[in-house]
PDB file of C-alpha atoms and ligand atoms in Angstrom:
ATOM      1  CA  MET A   1      15.292 -15.736 -23.514  1.00  0.00           C
ATOM      2  CA  GLY A   2      12.277 -14.329 -21.739  1.00  0.00           C
ATOM      3  CA  ILE A   3      10.911 -14.938 -18.284  1.00  0.00           C
ATOM      4  CA  THR A   4       8.233 -17.530 -17.541  1.00  0.00           C
ATOM      5  CA  VAL A   5       5.275 -16.951 -15.213  1.00  0.00           C
ATOM      6  CA  HIS A   6       3.954 -19.783 -13.011  1.00  0.00           C
ATOM      7  CA  PRO A   7       0.787 -19.105 -10.990  1.00  0.00           C
ATOM      8  CA  LEU A   8       1.130 -20.258  -7.366  1.00  0.00           C
ATOM      9  CA  SER A   9      -2.538 -20.489  -6.407  1.00  0.00           C
ATOM     10  CA  ASP A  10      -6.033 -19.686  -7.625  1.00  0.00           C
ATOM     11  CA  VAL A  11      -6.120 -16.673  -5.312  1.00  0.00           C
ATOM     12  CA  LEU A  12      -3.002 -14.697  -6.160  1.00  0.00           C
ATOM     13  CA  GLY A  13       0.750 -15.088  -6.563  1.00  0.00           C
ATOM     14  CA  ALA A  14       2.992 -16.196  -9.394  1.00  0.00           C
ATOM     15  CA  GLU A  15       6.576 -17.351  -9.531  1.00  0.00           C
ATOM     16  CA  ILE A  16       8.798 -15.722 -12.117  1.00  0.00           C
ATOM     17  CA  LYS A  17      11.506 -17.968 -13.520  1.00  0.00           C
ATOM     18  CA  GLY A  18      14.352 -17.251 -15.857  1.00  0.00           C
ATOM     19  CA  VAL A  19      15.648 -14.085 -14.254  1.00  0.00           C
ATOM     20  CA  ASP A  20      18.883 -13.270 -12.419  1.00  0.00           C
ATOM     21  CA  LEU A  21      18.510 -10.067 -10.419  1.00  0.00           C
ATOM     22  CA  SER A  22      22.250  -9.595 -10.067  1.00  0.00           C
ATOM     23  CA  ASN A  23      22.113  -8.435 -13.703  1.00  0.00           C
ATOM     24  CA  ILE A  24      20.628  -5.189 -14.906  1.00  0.00           C
ATOM     25  CA  LEU A  25      17.358  -6.243 -16.525  1.00  0.00           C
ATOM     26  CA  ASP A  26      16.413  -5.065 -20.000  1.00  0.00           C
ATOM     27  CA  ASP A  27      13.231  -3.034 -20.454  1.00  0.00           C
ATOM     28  CA  VAL A  28      11.274  -5.885 -22.027  1.00  0.00           C
ATOM     29  CA  THR A  29      11.961  -8.151 -19.050  1.00  0.00           C
ATOM     30  CA  VAL A  30      10.956  -5.386 -16.631  1.00  0.00           C
ATOM     31  CA  ARG A  31       7.753  -4.839 -18.579  1.00  0.00           C
ATOM     32  CA  ASP A  32       6.958  -8.566 -18.572  1.00  0.00           C
ATOM     33  CA  ILE A  33       7.551  -8.772 -14.804  1.00  0.00           C
ATOM     34  CA  HIS A  34       5.422  -5.682 -14.294  1.00  0.00           C
ATOM     35  CA  ASP A  35       2.557  -7.130 -16.369  1.00  0.00           C
ATOM     36  CA  ALA A  36       2.678 -10.428 -14.470  1.00  0.00           C
ATOM     37  CA  TRP A  37       2.681  -8.468 -11.211  1.00  0.00           C
ATOM     38  CA  MET A  38      -0.419  -6.492 -12.131  1.00  0.00           C
ATOM     39  CA  GLU A  39      -2.157  -9.733 -13.051  1.00  0.00           C
ATOM     40  CA  HIS A  40      -1.058 -11.844 -10.061  1.00  0.00           C
ATOM     41  CA  LEU A  41      -0.699  -9.153  -7.295  1.00  0.00           C
ATOM     42  CA  VAL A  42       2.266 -10.886  -5.643  1.00  0.00           C
ATOM     43  CA  LEU A  43       5.392 -12.209  -7.367  1.00  0.00           C
ATOM     44  CA  LEU A  44       7.986 -14.658  -6.089  1.00  0.00           C
ATOM     45  CA  ILE A  45      11.488 -14.877  -7.553  1.00  0.00           C
ATOM     46  CA  ARG A  46      13.615 -17.651  -6.017  1.00  0.00           C
ATOM     47  CA  GLY A  47      17.269 -18.553  -5.814  1.00  0.00           C
ATOM     48  CA  GLN A  48      18.633 -15.015  -5.978  1.00  0.00           C
ATOM     49  CA  SER A  49      21.951 -13.839  -4.619  1.00  0.00           C
ATOM     50  CA  ILE A  50      21.939 -10.056  -4.562  1.00  0.00           C
ATOM     51  CA  ASP A  51      23.343  -7.257  -2.432  1.00  0.00           C
ATOM     52  CA  ASP A  52      21.602  -4.093  -1.264  1.00  0.00           C
ATOM     53  CA  ARG A  53      22.641  -2.129  -4.320  1.00  0.00           C
ATOM     54  CA  GLN A  54      21.134  -4.758  -6.620  1.00  0.00           C
ATOM     55  CA  LEU A  55      17.948  -4.913  -4.541  1.00  0.00           C
ATOM     56  CA  VAL A  56      17.609  -1.131  -4.790  1.00  0.00           C
ATOM     57  CA  GLU A  57      18.390  -1.234  -8.522  1.00  0.00           C
ATOM     58  CA  PHE A  58      15.786  -3.919  -9.233  1.00  0.00           C
ATOM     59  CA  SER A  59      13.070  -2.337  -7.048  1.00  0.00           C
ATOM     60  CA  SER A  60      13.535   1.090  -8.557  1.00  0.00           C
ATOM     61  CA  ARG A  61      12.672  -0.225 -12.011  1.00  0.00           C
ATOM     62  CA  PHE A  62       9.058  -0.293 -10.780  1.00  0.00           C
ATOM     63  CA  GLY A  63       8.845   3.204  -9.297  1.00  0.00           C
ATOM     64  CA  SER A  64      10.693   5.614  -7.060  1.00  0.00           C
ATOM     65  CA  LEU A  65      11.673   4.290  -3.647  1.00  0.00           C
ATOM     66  CA  ASP A  66      10.807   5.592  -0.200  1.00  0.00           C
ATOM     67  CA  GLY A  67      13.570   6.149   2.317  1.00  0.00           C
ATOM     68  CA  ALA A  68      13.639   3.662   5.194  1.00  0.00           C
ATOM     69  CA  PRO A  69      11.278   4.776   7.967  1.00  0.00           C
ATOM     70  CA  ILE A  70      13.979   4.820  10.623  1.00  0.00           C
ATOM     71  CA  GLY A  71      12.615   3.855  14.032  1.00  0.00           C
ATOM     72  CA  SER A  72       9.265   5.544  13.733  1.00  0.00           C
ATOM     73  CA  GLU A  73       7.338   3.092  11.648  1.00  0.00           C
ATOM     74  CA  ARG A  74       8.703  -0.342  12.190  1.00  0.00           C
ATOM     75  CA  GLY A  75      11.611   0.126  14.537  1.00  0.00           C
ATOM     76  CA  GLY A  76      13.899  -0.894  11.701  1.00  0.00           C
ATOM     77  CA  LYS A  77      16.998   0.942  10.669  1.00  0.00           C
ATOM     78  CA  VAL A  78      18.864   1.422   7.443  1.00  0.00           C
ATOM     79  CA  SER A  79      21.320  -1.321   6.738  1.00  0.00           C
ATOM     80  CA  THR A  80      24.096   0.825   5.388  1.00  0.00           C
ATOM     81  CA  ASP A  81      24.727   4.513   4.971  1.00  0.00           C
ATOM     82  CA  GLU A  82      24.826   4.080   1.195  1.00  0.00           C
ATOM     83  CA  HIS A  83      21.352   2.560   0.970  1.00  0.00           C
ATOM     84  CA  ASN A  84      18.820   4.655   2.788  1.00  0.00           C
ATOM     85  CA  GLU A  85      16.119   2.862   0.769  1.00  0.00           C
ATOM     86  CA  ILE A  86      16.773  -0.452   2.527  1.00  0.00           C
ATOM     87  CA  THR A  87      14.885  -1.358   5.694  1.00  0.00           C
ATOM     88  CA  VAL A  88      15.963  -4.374   7.700  1.00  0.00           C
ATOM     89  CA  ILE A  89      13.232  -6.694   8.994  1.00  0.00           C
ATOM     90  CA  SER A  90      14.790  -8.950  11.607  1.00  0.00           C
ATOM     91  CA  ASN A  91      14.712 -10.335  15.138  1.00  0.00           C
ATOM     92  CA  VAL A  92      18.526 -10.406  15.396  1.00  0.00           C
ATOM     93  CA  ILE A  93      20.145  -8.412  18.200  1.00  0.00           C
ATOM     94  CA  GLU A  94      23.721  -7.252  17.738  1.00  0.00           C
ATOM     95  CA  ASP A  95      25.632  -5.430  20.483  1.00  0.00           C
ATOM     96  CA  GLY A  96      22.387  -5.167  22.436  1.00  0.00           C
ATOM     97  CA  GLN A  97      20.606  -3.410  19.530  1.00  0.00           C
ATOM     98  CA  PRO A  98      17.967  -4.880  17.191  1.00  0.00           C
ATOM     99  CA  ILE A  99      19.398  -4.818  13.659  1.00  0.00           C
ATOM    100  CA  GLY A 100      15.898  -4.386  12.198  1.00  0.00           C
ATOM    101  CA  GLY A 101      12.176  -4.102  12.823  1.00  0.00           C
ATOM    102  CA  LEU A 102       9.231  -6.430  13.582  1.00  0.00           C
ATOM    103  CA  GLY A 103      11.214  -8.867  15.782  1.00  0.00           C
ATOM    104  CA  ASN A 104       9.866 -12.434  15.888  1.00  0.00           C
ATOM    105  CA  LEU A 105       6.254 -11.594  16.681  1.00  0.00           C
ATOM    106  CA  GLU A 106       3.156 -12.324  14.677  1.00  0.00           C
ATOM    107  CA  SER A 107       2.206  -9.481  12.397  1.00  0.00           C
ATOM    108  CA  ASP A 108      -1.535  -9.373  11.849  1.00  0.00           C
ATOM    109  CA  TRP A 109      -3.190  -8.662   8.473  1.00  0.00           C
ATOM    110  CA  HIS A 110      -2.316  -5.176   7.242  1.00  0.00           C
ATOM    111  CA  THR A 111      -1.564  -2.886   4.354  1.00  0.00           C
ATOM    112  CA  ASP A 112       1.849  -1.251   4.705  1.00  0.00           C
ATOM    113  CA  MET A 113       1.761   2.288   6.094  1.00  0.00           C
ATOM    114  CA  SER A 114      -1.838   2.931   5.111  1.00  0.00           C
ATOM    115  CA  SER A 115      -2.108   5.522   7.901  1.00  0.00           C
ATOM    116  CA  TYR A 116      -0.227   7.833   5.528  1.00  0.00           C
ATOM    117  CA  ASP A 117      -2.119  10.031   3.065  1.00  0.00           C
ATOM    118  CA  GLU A 118       0.053   8.612   0.290  1.00  0.00           C
ATOM    119  CA  PRO A 119       0.796   5.025   1.313  1.00  0.00           C
ATOM    120  CA  PRO A 120       3.430   2.994  -0.552  1.00  0.00           C
ATOM    121  CA  ALA A 121       2.284   1.325  -3.764  1.00  0.00           C
ATOM    122  CA  ALA A 122       4.326  -1.787  -3.174  1.00  0.00           C
ATOM    123  CA  SER A 123       6.933  -3.490  -1.020  1.00  0.00           C
ATOM    124  CA  VAL A 124       9.792  -5.813  -1.971  1.00  0.00           C
ATOM    125  CA  LEU A 125      11.167  -8.286   0.584  1.00  0.00           C
ATOM    126  CA  TYR A 126      14.350 -10.307   0.045  1.00  0.00           C
ATOM    127  CA  SER A 127      15.381 -13.106   2.404  1.00  0.00           C
ATOM    128  CA  LEU A 128      18.933 -13.459   3.716  1.00  0.00           C
ATOM    129  CA  GLU A 129      18.408 -15.731   6.730  1.00  0.00           C
ATOM    130  CA  ILE A 130      15.314 -17.831   7.455  1.00  0.00           C
ATOM    131  CA  PRO A 131      14.325 -19.829  10.565  1.00  0.00           C
ATOM    132  CA  PRO A 132      13.815 -23.603  10.107  1.00  0.00           C
ATOM    133  CA  THR A 133      10.088 -23.188  10.854  1.00  0.00           C
ATOM    134  CA  GLY A 134       7.664 -20.282  11.338  1.00  0.00           C
ATOM    135  CA  GLY A 135       7.768 -16.802   9.880  1.00  0.00           C
ATOM    136  CA  ASP A 136       5.625 -17.699   6.869  1.00  0.00           C
ATOM    137  CA  THR A 137       4.055 -14.705   5.116  1.00  0.00           C
ATOM    138  CA  SER A 138       0.472 -14.771   3.826  1.00  0.00           C
ATOM    139  CA  PHE A 139      -1.296 -12.539   1.330  1.00  0.00           C
ATOM    140  CA  CYS A 140      -4.955 -11.919   0.545  1.00  0.00           C
ATOM    141  CA  ASN A 141      -6.597 -10.714  -2.638  1.00  0.00           C
ATOM    142  CA  MET A 142      -8.459  -7.426  -2.104  1.00  0.00           C
ATOM    143  CA  TYR A 143     -10.003  -7.377  -5.585  1.00  0.00           C
ATOM    144  CA  ARG A 144     -11.693 -10.629  -4.701  1.00  0.00           C
ATOM    145  CA  ALA A 145     -12.537  -9.332  -1.226  1.00  0.00           C
ATOM    146  CA  TYR A 146     -14.576  -6.681  -3.044  1.00  0.00           C
ATOM    147  CA  GLU A 147     -15.973  -8.874  -5.807  1.00  0.00           C
ATOM    148  CA  THR A 148     -17.310 -11.501  -3.393  1.00  0.00           C
ATOM    149  CA  LEU A 149     -19.416  -8.996  -1.420  1.00  0.00           C
ATOM    150  CA  PRO A 150     -23.167  -8.808  -1.963  1.00  0.00           C
ATOM    151  CA  ARG A 151     -24.184  -6.143  -4.505  1.00  0.00           C
ATOM    152  CA  GLU A 152     -25.968  -4.004  -1.925  1.00  0.00           C
ATOM    153  CA  VAL A 153     -22.889  -3.934   0.312  1.00  0.00           C
ATOM    154  CA  GLN A 154     -20.697  -2.971  -2.664  1.00  0.00           C
ATOM    155  CA  ALA A 155     -23.093  -0.121  -3.432  1.00  0.00           C
ATOM    156  CA  LYS A 156     -23.128   1.119   0.154  1.00  0.00           C
ATOM    157  CA  LEU A 157     -19.316   1.135   0.327  1.00  0.00           C
ATOM    158  CA  GLN A 158     -18.991   3.538  -2.620  1.00  0.00           C
ATOM    159  CA  ASP A 159     -19.458   6.584  -0.428  1.00  0.00           C
ATOM    160  CA  LEU A 160     -17.647   5.431   2.704  1.00  0.00           C
ATOM    161  CA  LYS A 161     -14.188   6.134   4.037  1.00  0.00           C
ATOM    162  CA  ALA A 162     -12.276   4.509   6.859  1.00  0.00           C
ATOM    163  CA  ILE A 163      -9.714   5.847   9.288  1.00  0.00           C
ATOM    164  CA  HIS A 164      -6.417   3.942   9.072  1.00  0.00           C
ATOM    165  CA  ASP A 165      -4.842   3.812  12.517  1.00  0.00           C
ATOM    166  CA  ALA A 166      -1.420   5.407  12.884  1.00  0.00           C
ATOM    167  CA  THR A 167      -0.779   4.436  16.498  1.00  0.00           C
ATOM    168  CA  LEU A 168       0.128   0.743  16.218  1.00  0.00           C
ATOM    169  CA  THR A 169       2.858  -1.188  14.423  1.00  0.00           C
ATOM    170  CA  SER A 170       1.902  -4.270  12.424  1.00  0.00           C
ATOM    171  CA  THR A 171       2.956  -6.428  15.404  1.00  0.00           C
ATOM    172  CA  GLY A 172       0.575  -4.467  17.638  1.00  0.00           C
ATOM    173  CA  GLY A 173       3.069  -2.295  19.568  1.00  0.00           C
ATOM    174  CA  LEU A 174       2.344   1.368  20.294  1.00  0.00           C
ATOM    175  CA  ARG A 175       4.364   3.633  18.007  1.00  0.00           C
ATOM    176  CA  HIS A 176       6.680   6.136  19.558  1.00  0.00           C
ATOM    177  CA  GLY A 177       4.929   9.440  20.234  1.00  0.00           C
ATOM    178  CA  PHE A 178       1.339   8.063  20.183  1.00  0.00           C
ATOM    179  CA  GLU A 179      -1.158   7.382  22.948  1.00  0.00           C
ATOM    180  CA  ALA A 180      -3.377   4.303  23.026  1.00  0.00           C
ATOM    181  CA  VAL A 181      -6.713   4.924  21.273  1.00  0.00           C
ATOM    182  CA  LYS A 182      -9.698   4.917  23.666  1.00  0.00           C
ATOM    183  CA  ASP A 183     -12.396   6.109  21.265  1.00  0.00           C
ATOM    184  CA  VAL A 184     -12.134   4.883  17.664  1.00  0.00           C
ATOM    185  CA  THR A 185     -13.934   7.950  16.319  1.00  0.00           C
ATOM    186  CA  GLN A 186     -10.783   9.857  17.356  1.00  0.00           C
ATOM    187  CA  THR A 187      -8.215   7.436  15.902  1.00  0.00           C
ATOM    188  CA  PRO A 188      -5.317   9.384  14.352  1.00  0.00           C
ATOM    189  CA  GLY A 189      -4.425   8.384  10.782  1.00  0.00           C
ATOM    190  CA  ALA A 190      -5.382   8.972   7.164  1.00  0.00           C
ATOM    191  CA  ARG A 191      -8.966   8.701   5.932  1.00  0.00           C
ATOM    192  CA  HIS A 192      -9.138   6.664   2.750  1.00  0.00           C
ATOM    193  CA  PRO A 193     -12.041   5.517   0.583  1.00  0.00           C
ATOM    194  CA  ILE A 194     -13.034   1.916   1.450  1.00  0.00           C
ATOM    195  CA  LEU A 195     -13.227   1.141  -2.254  1.00  0.00           C
ATOM    196  CA  ARG A 196     -10.067   1.829  -4.151  1.00  0.00           C
ATOM    197  CA  THR A 197      -9.501   2.060  -7.858  1.00  0.00           C
ATOM    198  CA  HIS A 198      -6.139   0.553  -8.703  1.00  0.00           C
ATOM    199  CA  PRO A 199      -4.405   3.298 -10.691  1.00  0.00           C
ATOM    200  CA  GLU A 200      -2.798   0.857 -13.130  1.00  0.00           C
ATOM    201  CA  THR A 201      -5.290  -1.994 -13.579  1.00  0.00           C
ATOM    202  CA  GLU A 202      -8.305   0.286 -12.951  1.00  0.00           C
ATOM    203  CA  ARG A 203      -9.936  -2.597 -11.090  1.00  0.00           C
ATOM    204  CA  THR A 204     -11.841  -1.978  -7.849  1.00  0.00           C
ATOM    205  CA  ALA A 205     -10.326  -3.332  -4.633  1.00  0.00           C
ATOM    206  CA  LEU A 206     -11.460  -3.194  -1.043  1.00  0.00           C
ATOM    207  CA  PHE A 207      -8.998  -1.049   0.894  1.00  0.00           C
ATOM    208  CA  LEU A 208      -8.491  -1.955   4.547  1.00  0.00           C
ATOM    209  CA  GLY A 209      -5.369  -1.026   6.517  1.00  0.00           C
ATOM    210  CA  ARG A 210      -5.524  -2.497  10.010  1.00  0.00           C
ATOM    211  CA  ARG A 211      -8.529  -3.806  11.900  1.00  0.00           C
ATOM    212  CA  THR A 212      -7.576  -2.405  15.318  1.00  0.00           C
ATOM    213  CA  ASN A 213      -8.819   1.160  15.875  1.00  0.00           C
ATOM    214  CA  ALA A 214     -10.355   1.379  12.393  1.00  0.00           C
ATOM    215  CA  TYR A 215     -13.524   3.421  12.120  1.00  0.00           C
ATOM    216  CA  VAL A 216     -15.946   4.394   9.370  1.00  0.00           C
ATOM    217  CA  PRO A 217     -16.874   8.079   9.855  1.00  0.00           C
ATOM    218  CA  GLY A 218     -20.581   8.772   9.492  1.00  0.00           C
ATOM    219  CA  LEU A 219     -21.610   5.459  11.090  1.00  0.00           C
ATOM    220  CA  SER A 220     -22.223   4.798  14.762  1.00  0.00           C
ATOM    221  CA  VAL A 221     -19.367   2.939  16.424  1.00  0.00           C
ATOM    222  CA  GLU A 222     -21.571  -0.136  16.593  1.00  0.00           C
ATOM    223  CA  GLU A 223     -22.436  -0.023  12.889  1.00  0.00           C
ATOM    224  CA  SER A 224     -18.830   0.677  11.970  1.00  0.00           C
ATOM    225  CA  GLU A 225     -17.580  -2.280  14.036  1.00  0.00           C
ATOM    226  CA  ALA A 226     -20.161  -4.626  12.508  1.00  0.00           C
ATOM    227  CA  LEU A 227     -19.372  -3.513   8.949  1.00  0.00           C
ATOM    228  CA  LEU A 228     -15.596  -3.711   9.456  1.00  0.00           C
ATOM    229  CA  ASP A 229     -15.808  -7.134  11.120  1.00  0.00           C
ATOM    230  CA  MET A 230     -17.777  -8.436   8.158  1.00  0.00           C
ATOM    231  CA  LEU A 231     -15.376  -6.925   5.597  1.00  0.00           C
ATOM    232  CA  TRP A 232     -12.289  -8.202   7.412  1.00  0.00           C
ATOM    233  CA  GLU A 233     -13.700 -11.675   7.791  1.00  0.00           C
ATOM    234  CA  ASN A 234     -14.606 -11.850   4.122  1.00  0.00           C
ATOM    235  CA  SER A 235     -11.191 -10.526   3.025  1.00  0.00           C
ATOM    236  CA  THR A 236      -9.007 -12.794   5.140  1.00  0.00           C
ATOM    237  CA  LYS A 237     -10.907 -16.071   5.000  1.00  0.00           C
ATOM    238  CA  ALA A 238      -8.673 -18.977   4.041  1.00  0.00           C
ATOM    239  CA  GLU A 239     -10.025 -19.286   0.506  1.00  0.00           C
ATOM    240  CA  ASN A 240      -8.917 -15.716  -0.239  1.00  0.00           C
ATOM    241  CA  THR A 241      -5.324 -16.156   0.947  1.00  0.00           C
ATOM    242  CA  TRP A 242      -2.041 -17.681  -0.124  1.00  0.00           C
ATOM    243  CA  THR A 243       0.883 -18.452   2.201  1.00  0.00           C
ATOM    244  CA  HIS A 244       4.574 -18.435   1.366  1.00  0.00           C
ATOM    245  CA  THR A 245       7.181 -20.504   3.218  1.00  0.00           C
ATOM    246  CA  TRP A 246      10.499 -18.748   2.745  1.00  0.00           C
ATOM    247  CA  GLN A 247      13.839 -20.036   1.563  1.00  0.00           C
ATOM    248  CA  VAL A 248      17.043 -18.024   1.582  1.00  0.00           C
ATOM    249  CA  GLY A 249      17.345 -16.116  -1.701  1.00  0.00           C
ATOM    250  CA  ASP A 250      13.595 -15.622  -2.186  1.00  0.00           C
ATOM    251  CA  LEU A 251      12.364 -12.223  -3.274  1.00  0.00           C
ATOM    252  CA  ILE A 252       8.692 -11.353  -2.969  1.00  0.00           C
ATOM    253  CA  MET A 253       7.101  -8.182  -4.275  1.00  0.00           C
ATOM    254  CA  TRP A 254       3.538  -7.348  -3.340  1.00  0.00           C
ATOM    255  CA  ASP A 255       1.158  -4.652  -4.466  1.00  0.00           C
ATOM    256  CA  ASN A 256      -0.255  -2.815  -1.427  1.00  0.00           C
ATOM    257  CA  ARG A 257      -3.072  -1.394  -3.569  1.00  0.00           C
ATOM    258  CA  CYS A 258      -4.770  -4.767  -3.996  1.00  0.00           C
ATOM    259  CA  ALA A 259      -3.236  -7.186  -1.468  1.00  0.00           C
ATOM    260  CA  MET A 260      -2.845  -7.272   2.320  1.00  0.00           C
ATOM    261  CA  HIS A 261      -0.355  -9.465   4.162  1.00  0.00           C
ATOM    262  CA  ARG A 262       0.437 -10.993   7.540  1.00  0.00           C
ATOM    263  CA  ARG A 263       3.288 -12.965   9.051  1.00  0.00           C
ATOM    264  CA  ASP A 264       3.450 -15.927  11.427  1.00  0.00           C
ATOM    265  CA  PRO A 265       5.567 -15.627  14.559  1.00  0.00           C
ATOM    266  CA  PHE A 266       8.724 -17.734  14.884  1.00  0.00           C
ATOM    267  CA  ASP A 267      11.093 -18.967  17.586  1.00  0.00           C
ATOM    268  CA  ASN A 268      13.224 -16.087  18.753  1.00  0.00           C
ATOM    269  CA  ALA A 269      16.192 -18.430  19.165  1.00  0.00           C
ATOM    270  CA  ALA A 270      16.249 -18.679  15.347  1.00  0.00           C
ATOM    271  CA  ARG A 271      17.472 -15.856  13.104  1.00  0.00           C
ATOM    272  CA  ARG A 272      15.436 -14.227  10.364  1.00  0.00           C
ATOM    273  CA  ILE A 273      16.930 -11.407   8.280  1.00  0.00           C
ATOM    274  CA  MET A 274      15.118  -9.739   5.399  1.00  0.00           C
ATOM    275  CA  HIS A 275      16.052  -6.630   3.425  1.00  0.00           C
ATOM    276  CA  ARG A 276      13.191  -4.597   2.148  1.00  0.00           C
ATOM    277  CA  THR A 277      12.427  -1.708  -0.182  1.00  0.00           C
ATOM    278  CA  GLN A 278       9.250   0.229  -0.641  1.00  0.00           C
ATOM    279  CA  ILE A 279       7.868   1.781  -3.824  1.00  0.00           C
ATOM    280  CA  THR A 280       6.310   5.216  -3.434  1.00  0.00           C
ATOM    281  CA  GLY A 281       2.569   5.462  -3.902  1.00  0.00           C
ATOM    282  CA  ASP A 282       0.005   8.171  -4.318  1.00  0.00           C
ATOM    283  CA  GLN A 283      -3.273   9.155  -2.764  1.00  0.00           C
ATOM    284  CA  PRO A 284      -5.862   6.346  -2.862  1.00  0.00           C
ATOM    285  CA  PHE A 285      -9.010   7.230  -4.809  1.00  0.00           C
ATOM    286  CA  TYR A 286     -12.213   5.622  -5.993  1.00  0.00           C
ATOM    287  CA  LYS A 287     -13.658   6.155  -9.430  1.00  0.00           C
ATOM    288  CA  PRO A 288     -16.751   4.056 -10.168  1.00  0.00           C
ATOM    289  CA  PRO A 289     -16.166   1.821 -13.194  1.00  0.00           C
ATOM    290  CA  GLU A 290     -17.853   3.029 -16.331  1.00  0.00           C
ATOM    291  CA  VAL A 291     -21.011   1.070 -16.925  1.00  0.00           C
ATOM    292  CA  THR A 292     -21.132  -0.371 -20.409  1.00  0.00           C
ATOM    293  CA  PRO A 293     -24.669   0.024 -21.741  1.00  0.00           C
ATOM    294  CA  THR A 294     -26.261  -3.365 -22.302  1.00  0.00           C
ATOM    295  CA  ALA A 295     -28.454  -4.039 -25.315  1.00  0.00           C
ATOM    296  CA  ALA A 296     -32.145  -3.644 -24.568  1.00  0.00           C
TER     297      ALA A 296
HETATM  298  C1  OGA B 301       6.721  -5.980   5.932  1.00  0.00           C
HETATM  299  C2  OGA B 301       6.122  -7.158   6.539  1.00  0.00           C
HETATM  300  C3  OGA B 301       6.390  -9.518   6.677  1.00  0.00           C
HETATM  301  C4  OGA B 301       7.479 -10.500   6.908  1.00  0.00           C
HETATM  302  O1  OGA B 301       7.926  -6.012   5.679  1.00  0.00           O
HETATM  303  O2  OGA B 301       5.985  -5.010   5.664  1.00  0.00           O
HETATM  304  O3  OGA B 301       4.970  -7.120   6.916  1.00  0.00           O
HETATM  305  O4  OGA B 301       7.292 -11.642   6.504  1.00  0.00           O
HETATM  306  N1  OGA B 301       6.903  -8.228   6.600  1.00  0.00           N
HETATM  307  O5  OGA B 301       8.500 -10.148   7.501  1.00  0.00           O
HETATM  308 MN1   MN B 302       3.992  -5.217   6.236  1.00  0.00          MN
END
């Protein structure tokens, strides 16, 4: 019995049914999930009941896993000594210590850890406890963000890079060891091409990391701000997004190479606990698509 794939919107996202992640999946099932993922950018698998070992096992079928970025990146910590690949995303405080990162705050649109030279290819988030309201997670389609730009803008972007800020967390806090950016031309963080060729689908996506402190080297600050504002607005407009309301036992995997995400805030009196893994990526690049000669 194979899996079935159910698209969740016209923008991106598909639900995979017919899979129990507490089992070791066979290669055909993994391939089918992978193919659906490349087509739909974000996958949802509901009603799961898995432990950290099973989450690590499932995630690692799609690539090697990064270790949890203890403290530095998201203020999260590893959940157990055995599973360094698990990061906890939570607002819960135990014995005066946060058990995970991101708290209950809004997290603005971002690509995970894009300030790194080799940012993660993908992230997998599994829900253990969910507040009654709030904390929804939204995704936007960065292929479409590119495809819906005017031709002349697409052409201009081919040669541009952007600096991806390393100083702020996705909830806007200053990361340990960084100073607040005063001049965006000096923002610390990786420089990546604004157009990105997806290494597996070979499609072109727009690649934005975080709006705050971003800068396009070679342009004046004014030009850079105007261009980035336009690109961000086009990418995150409602018709290019899909929002997920979580239930306990949901697993979502998203592809950071062609989708950005954000999260709504929620009441801090409620508890939200997610366990997360991250699939290692490589250096973003842009290779112009080969032009197929058209008949004269
Ligand atoms: C993340 C993230 C969103 C959420 O884990 O990278 O942005 O819904 N999480 O908690
Ligand atoms: Mn994130």
